[in-house]
Tab-separated table of C-alpha atoms and ligand atoms in Angstrom:
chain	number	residue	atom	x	y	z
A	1032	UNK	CA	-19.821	21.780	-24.062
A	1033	UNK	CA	-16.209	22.774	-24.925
A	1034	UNK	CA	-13.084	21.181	-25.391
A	1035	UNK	CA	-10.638	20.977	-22.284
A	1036	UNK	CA	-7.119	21.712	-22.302
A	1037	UNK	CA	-6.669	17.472	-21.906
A	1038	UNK	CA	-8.968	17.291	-25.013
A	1039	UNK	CA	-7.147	19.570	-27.681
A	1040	UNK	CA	-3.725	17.359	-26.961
A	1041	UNK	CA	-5.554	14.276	-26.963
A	1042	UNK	CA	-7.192	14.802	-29.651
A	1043	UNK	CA	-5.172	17.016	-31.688
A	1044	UNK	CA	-4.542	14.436	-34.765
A	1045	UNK	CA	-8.186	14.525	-35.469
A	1046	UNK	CA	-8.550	18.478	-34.910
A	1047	UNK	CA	-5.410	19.126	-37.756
A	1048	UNK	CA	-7.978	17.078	-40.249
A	1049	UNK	CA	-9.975	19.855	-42.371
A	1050	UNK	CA	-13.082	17.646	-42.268
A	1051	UNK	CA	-12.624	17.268	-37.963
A	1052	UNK	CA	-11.317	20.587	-36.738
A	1053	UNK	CA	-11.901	21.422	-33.271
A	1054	UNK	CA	-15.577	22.269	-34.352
A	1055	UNK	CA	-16.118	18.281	-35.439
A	1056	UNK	CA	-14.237	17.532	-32.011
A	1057	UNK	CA	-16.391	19.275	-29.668
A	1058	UNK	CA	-19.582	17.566	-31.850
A	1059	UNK	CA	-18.057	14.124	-30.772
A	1060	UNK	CA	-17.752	14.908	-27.371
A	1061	UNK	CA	-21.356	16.558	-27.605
A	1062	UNK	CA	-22.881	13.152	-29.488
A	1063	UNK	CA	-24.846	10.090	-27.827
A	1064	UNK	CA	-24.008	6.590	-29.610
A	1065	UNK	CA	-25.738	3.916	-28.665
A	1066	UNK	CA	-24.426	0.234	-29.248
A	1067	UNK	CA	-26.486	-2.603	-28.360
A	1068	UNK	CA	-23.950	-5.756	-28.663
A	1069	UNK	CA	-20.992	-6.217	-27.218
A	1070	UNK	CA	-19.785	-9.299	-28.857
A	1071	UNK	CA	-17.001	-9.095	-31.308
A	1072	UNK	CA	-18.072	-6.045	-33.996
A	1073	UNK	CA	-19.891	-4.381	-30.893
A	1074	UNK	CA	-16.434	-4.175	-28.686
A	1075	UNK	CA	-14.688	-2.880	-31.794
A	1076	UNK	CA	-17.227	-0.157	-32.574
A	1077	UNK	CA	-17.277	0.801	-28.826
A	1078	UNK	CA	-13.832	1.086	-28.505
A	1079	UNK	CA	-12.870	2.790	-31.261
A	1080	UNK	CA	-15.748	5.482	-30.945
A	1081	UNK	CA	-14.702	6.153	-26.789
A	1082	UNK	CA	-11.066	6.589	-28.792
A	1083	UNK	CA	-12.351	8.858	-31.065
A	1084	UNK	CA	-13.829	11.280	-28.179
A	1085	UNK	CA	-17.569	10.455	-28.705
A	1086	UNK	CA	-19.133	11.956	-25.161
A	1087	UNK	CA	-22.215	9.918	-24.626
A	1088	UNK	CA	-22.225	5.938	-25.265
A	1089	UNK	CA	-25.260	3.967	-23.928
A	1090	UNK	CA	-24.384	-0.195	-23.966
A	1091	UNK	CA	-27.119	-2.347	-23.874
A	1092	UNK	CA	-26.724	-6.450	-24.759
A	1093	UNK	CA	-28.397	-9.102	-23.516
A	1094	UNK	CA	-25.906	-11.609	-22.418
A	1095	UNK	CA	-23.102	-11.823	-20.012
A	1096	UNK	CA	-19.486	-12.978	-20.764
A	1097	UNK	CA	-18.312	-16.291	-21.024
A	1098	UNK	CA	-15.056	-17.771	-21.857
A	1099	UNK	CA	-15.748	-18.091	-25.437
A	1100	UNK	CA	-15.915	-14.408	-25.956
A	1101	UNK	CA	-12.280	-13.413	-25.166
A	1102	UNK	CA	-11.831	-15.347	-28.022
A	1103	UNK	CA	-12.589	-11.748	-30.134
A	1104	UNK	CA	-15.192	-9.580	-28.280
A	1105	UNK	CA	-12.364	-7.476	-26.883
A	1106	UNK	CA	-13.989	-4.855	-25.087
A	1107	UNK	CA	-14.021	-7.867	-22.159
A	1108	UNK	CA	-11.524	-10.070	-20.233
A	1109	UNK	CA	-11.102	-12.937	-17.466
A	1110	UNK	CA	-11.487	-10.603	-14.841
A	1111	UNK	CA	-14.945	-10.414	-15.392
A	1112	UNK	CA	-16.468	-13.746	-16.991
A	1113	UNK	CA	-20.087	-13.690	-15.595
A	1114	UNK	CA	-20.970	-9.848	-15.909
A	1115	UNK	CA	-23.133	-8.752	-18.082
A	1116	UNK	CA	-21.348	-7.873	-20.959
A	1117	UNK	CA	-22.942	-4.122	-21.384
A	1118	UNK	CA	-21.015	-3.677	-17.454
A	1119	UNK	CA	-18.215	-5.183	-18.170
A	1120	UNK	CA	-17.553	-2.973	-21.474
A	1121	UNK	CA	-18.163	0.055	-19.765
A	1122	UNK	CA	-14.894	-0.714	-17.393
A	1123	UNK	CA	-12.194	-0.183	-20.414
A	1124	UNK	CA	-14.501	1.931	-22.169
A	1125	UNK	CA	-14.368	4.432	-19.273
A	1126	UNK	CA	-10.684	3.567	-18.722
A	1127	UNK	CA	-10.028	4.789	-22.522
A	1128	UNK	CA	-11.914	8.203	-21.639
A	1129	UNK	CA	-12.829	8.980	-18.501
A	1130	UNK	CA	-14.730	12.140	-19.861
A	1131	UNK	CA	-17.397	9.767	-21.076
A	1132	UNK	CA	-21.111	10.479	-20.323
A	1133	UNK	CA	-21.149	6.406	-20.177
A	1134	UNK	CA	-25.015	4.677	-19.329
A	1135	UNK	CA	-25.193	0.764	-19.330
A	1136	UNK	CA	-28.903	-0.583	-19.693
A	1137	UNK	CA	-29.838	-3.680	-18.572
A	1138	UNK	CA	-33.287	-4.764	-20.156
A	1139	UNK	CA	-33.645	-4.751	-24.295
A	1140	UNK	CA	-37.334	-3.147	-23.369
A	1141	UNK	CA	-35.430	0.141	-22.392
A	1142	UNK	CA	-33.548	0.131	-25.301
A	1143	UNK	CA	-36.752	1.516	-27.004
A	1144	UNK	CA	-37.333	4.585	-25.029
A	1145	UNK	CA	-34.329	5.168	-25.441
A	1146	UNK	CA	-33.354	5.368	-28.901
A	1147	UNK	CA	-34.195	9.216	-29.468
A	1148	UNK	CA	-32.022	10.224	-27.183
A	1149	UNK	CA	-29.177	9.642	-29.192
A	1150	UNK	CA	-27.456	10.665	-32.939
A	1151	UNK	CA	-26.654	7.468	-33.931
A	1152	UNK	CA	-27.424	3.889	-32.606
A	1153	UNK	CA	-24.362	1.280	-33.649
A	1154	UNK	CA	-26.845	-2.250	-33.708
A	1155	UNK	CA	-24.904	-5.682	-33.828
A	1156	UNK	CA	-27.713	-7.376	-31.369
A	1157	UNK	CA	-30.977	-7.098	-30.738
A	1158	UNK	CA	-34.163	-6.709	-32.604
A	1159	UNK	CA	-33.172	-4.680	-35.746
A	1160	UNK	CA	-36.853	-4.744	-37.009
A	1161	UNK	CA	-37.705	-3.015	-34.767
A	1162	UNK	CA	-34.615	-0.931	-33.196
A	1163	UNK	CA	-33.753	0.242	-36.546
A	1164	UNK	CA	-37.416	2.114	-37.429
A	1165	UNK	CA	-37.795	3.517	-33.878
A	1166	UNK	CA	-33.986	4.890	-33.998
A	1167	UNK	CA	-34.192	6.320	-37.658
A	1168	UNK	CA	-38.372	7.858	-36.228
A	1169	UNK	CA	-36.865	9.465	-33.107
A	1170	UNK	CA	-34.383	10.912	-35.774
A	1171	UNK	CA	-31.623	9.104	-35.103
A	1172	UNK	CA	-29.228	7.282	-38.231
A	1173	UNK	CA	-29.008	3.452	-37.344
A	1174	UNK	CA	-25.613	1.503	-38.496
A	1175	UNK	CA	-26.280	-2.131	-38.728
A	1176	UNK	CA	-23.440	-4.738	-38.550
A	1177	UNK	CA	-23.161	-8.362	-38.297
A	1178	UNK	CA	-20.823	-11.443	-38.398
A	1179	UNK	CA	-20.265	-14.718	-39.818
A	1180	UNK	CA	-17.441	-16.942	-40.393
A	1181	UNK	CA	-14.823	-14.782	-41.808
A	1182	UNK	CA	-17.668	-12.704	-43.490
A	1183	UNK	CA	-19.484	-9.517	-42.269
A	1184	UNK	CA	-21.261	-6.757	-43.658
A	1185	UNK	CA	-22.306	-3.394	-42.743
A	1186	UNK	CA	-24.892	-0.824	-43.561
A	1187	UNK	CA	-26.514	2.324	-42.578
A	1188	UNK	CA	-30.118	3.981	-42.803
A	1189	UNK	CA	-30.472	7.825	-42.007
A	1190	UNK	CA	-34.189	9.645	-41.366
A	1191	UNK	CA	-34.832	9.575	-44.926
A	1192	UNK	CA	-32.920	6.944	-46.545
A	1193	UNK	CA	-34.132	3.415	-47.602
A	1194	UNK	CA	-34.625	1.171	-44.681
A	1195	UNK	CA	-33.833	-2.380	-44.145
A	1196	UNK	CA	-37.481	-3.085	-45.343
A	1197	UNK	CA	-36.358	-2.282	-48.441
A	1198	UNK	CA	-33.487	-4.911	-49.500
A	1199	UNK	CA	-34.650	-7.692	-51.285
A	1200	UNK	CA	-34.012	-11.192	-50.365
A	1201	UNK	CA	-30.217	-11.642	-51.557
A	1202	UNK	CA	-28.990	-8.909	-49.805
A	1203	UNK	CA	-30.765	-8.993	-46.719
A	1204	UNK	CA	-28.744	-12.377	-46.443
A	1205	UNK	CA	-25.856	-10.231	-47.700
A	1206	UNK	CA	-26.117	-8.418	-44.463
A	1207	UNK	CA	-27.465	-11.224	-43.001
A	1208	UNK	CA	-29.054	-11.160	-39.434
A	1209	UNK	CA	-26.049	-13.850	-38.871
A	1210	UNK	CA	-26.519	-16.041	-36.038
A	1211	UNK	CA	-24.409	-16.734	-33.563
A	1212	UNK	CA	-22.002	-19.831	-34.279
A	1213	UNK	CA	-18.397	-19.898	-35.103
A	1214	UNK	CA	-16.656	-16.709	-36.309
A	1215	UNK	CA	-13.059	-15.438	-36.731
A	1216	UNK	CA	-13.337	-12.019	-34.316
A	1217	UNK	CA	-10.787	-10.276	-36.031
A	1218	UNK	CA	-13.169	-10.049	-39.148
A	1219	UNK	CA	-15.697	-9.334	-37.121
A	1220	UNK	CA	-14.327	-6.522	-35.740
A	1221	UNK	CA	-13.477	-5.303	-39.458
A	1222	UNK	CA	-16.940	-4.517	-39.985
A	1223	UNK	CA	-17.138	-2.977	-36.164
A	1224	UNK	CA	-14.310	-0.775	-37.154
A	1225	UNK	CA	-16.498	0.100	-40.286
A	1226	UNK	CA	-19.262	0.718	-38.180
A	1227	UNK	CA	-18.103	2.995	-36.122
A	1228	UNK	CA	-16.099	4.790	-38.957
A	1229	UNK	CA	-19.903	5.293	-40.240
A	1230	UNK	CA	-21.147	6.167	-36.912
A	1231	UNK	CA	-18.223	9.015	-36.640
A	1232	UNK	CA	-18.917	10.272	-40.514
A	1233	UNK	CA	-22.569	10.447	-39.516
A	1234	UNK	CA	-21.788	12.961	-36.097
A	1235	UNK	CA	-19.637	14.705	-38.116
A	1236	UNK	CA	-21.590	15.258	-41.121
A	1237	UNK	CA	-19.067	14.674	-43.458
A	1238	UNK	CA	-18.261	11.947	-46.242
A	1239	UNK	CA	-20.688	9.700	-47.780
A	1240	UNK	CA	-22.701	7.478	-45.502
A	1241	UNK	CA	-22.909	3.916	-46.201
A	1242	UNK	CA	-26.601	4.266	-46.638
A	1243	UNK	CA	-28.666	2.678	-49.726
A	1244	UNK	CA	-25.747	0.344	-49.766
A	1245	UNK	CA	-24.817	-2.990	-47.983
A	1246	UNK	CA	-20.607	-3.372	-47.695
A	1247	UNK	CA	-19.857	-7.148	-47.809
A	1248	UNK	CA	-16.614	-7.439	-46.200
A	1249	UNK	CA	-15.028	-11.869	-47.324
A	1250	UNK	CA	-12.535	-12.243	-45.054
A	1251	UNK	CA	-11.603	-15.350	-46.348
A	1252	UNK	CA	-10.587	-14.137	-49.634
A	1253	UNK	CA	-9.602	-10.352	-48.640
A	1254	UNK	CA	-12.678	-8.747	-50.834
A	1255	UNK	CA	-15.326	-6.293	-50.523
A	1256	UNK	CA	-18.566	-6.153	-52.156
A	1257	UNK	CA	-20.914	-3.437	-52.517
A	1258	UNK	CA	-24.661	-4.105	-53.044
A	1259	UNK	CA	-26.353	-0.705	-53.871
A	1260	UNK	CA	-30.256	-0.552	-53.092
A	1261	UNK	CA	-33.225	2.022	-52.797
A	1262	UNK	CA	-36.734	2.518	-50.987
A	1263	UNK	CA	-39.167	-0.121	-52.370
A	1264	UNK	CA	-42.297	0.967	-53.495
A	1265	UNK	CA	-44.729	0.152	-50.270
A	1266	UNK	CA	-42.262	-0.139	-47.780
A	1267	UNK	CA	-42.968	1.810	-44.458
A	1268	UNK	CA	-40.149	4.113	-45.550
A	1269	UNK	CA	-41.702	4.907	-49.098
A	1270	UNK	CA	-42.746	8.231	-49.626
A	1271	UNK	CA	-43.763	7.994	-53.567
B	1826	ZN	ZN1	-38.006	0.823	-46.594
């Protein structure tokens, strides 16, 4: 798949980076994300990685969108209150880059099958127990994000890498699998913008992937916190 004419303008501030090029270009147009979640952090990632030029995105969530998420999930608006939300993200998703291999599915049991299909899966919803081990065993690196409050946190585990199995009790709740009450979006979508920052790093090949570590973003008090952790002896992961 090569660049067109349309995608060496468009794209040309990322193709001038040494660690992009038009070599890192054409592997973004070339790369499947998936994000399941389109609330807040998942309409940040999306939009941001369409922006960035990555070909293939697959949108799966569960619910549909209400009033209550134009309050932050961005990715929707009034127009279409009562879609599902996968649906309605694809419409500005598509409208950011039309080149955009785009696939919406509908039922969380396809989401399973379809995991290997892609480089990186961008998870903010669904089951991460078990998304997470079936993306990172179809050899796909699984970014992990979630929202609370003003709080988030972020983290990423590659075919090799410790797994979520691994944290230990305080940060797991660092990450948090954070329900879904109040939040202020805009921190939300700090740790979607990490997300798919990690998600672009990890297509690209280049940088150091947030993996082995949790990133606690405290939006309340402007601070991040890095929590540092490795494959625990009998976890699924563990290797000896
Ligand atoms: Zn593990």
């Amino acid at each position: 798949m090569s660049l067109s004419d349309q995608d060496v303008i468009r794209f040309s501030r990322h193709i001038i980076l040494p660690e992009v090029g038009g070599r890192g270009q054409k592997r973004l147009k070339e790369a499947s994300v998936l994000v399941a979640g389109l609330g807040a952090s998942g309409s940040a990632a999306a939009l941001y990685l369409a922006a960035a030029g990555v070909g293939g995105l697959t949108l799966w969530d569960p619910g549909v969108v209400t009033p209550q998420d134009l309050q932050g999930a961005i990715a929707h608006d009034w127009s279409r209150i009562g879609l599902p939300r996968a649906r309605s993200a694809a419409v500005p998703l598509r409208a950011i880059y039309p080149e955009n291999r785009m696939d919406v599915l509908e039922r969380e049991a396809d989401l399973l099958g379809d995991l290997p299909a892609h480089n990186v899966v961008v998870l903010s919803a669904g089951n991460w127990a078990e998304l997470g081990p079936a993306a990172v065993r179809g050899g796909a690196s699984a970014v992990f994000c979630g929202a609370h409050g003003a709080d988030g946190a972020v983290t990423v585990v590659t075919p090799g890498s410790p797994c979520l199995g691994c944290l230990g009790a305080e940060q797991a709740s660092l990450l948090g699998l954070f329900p879904d009450h109040g939040g202020i979006a805009a921190a939300a979508g700090v740790v979607g913008v990490m997300a798919a920052t990690e998600a672009i790093k990890l297509i690209l090949g280049v940088g150091t992937p947030l993996a082995g570590r949790v990133m606690r973003y405290n939006g309340w008090d402007c601070r991040f916190e890095e929590a540092s952790f490795g494959a625990r002896e009998g976890c699924a992961c563990w290797h000896g």
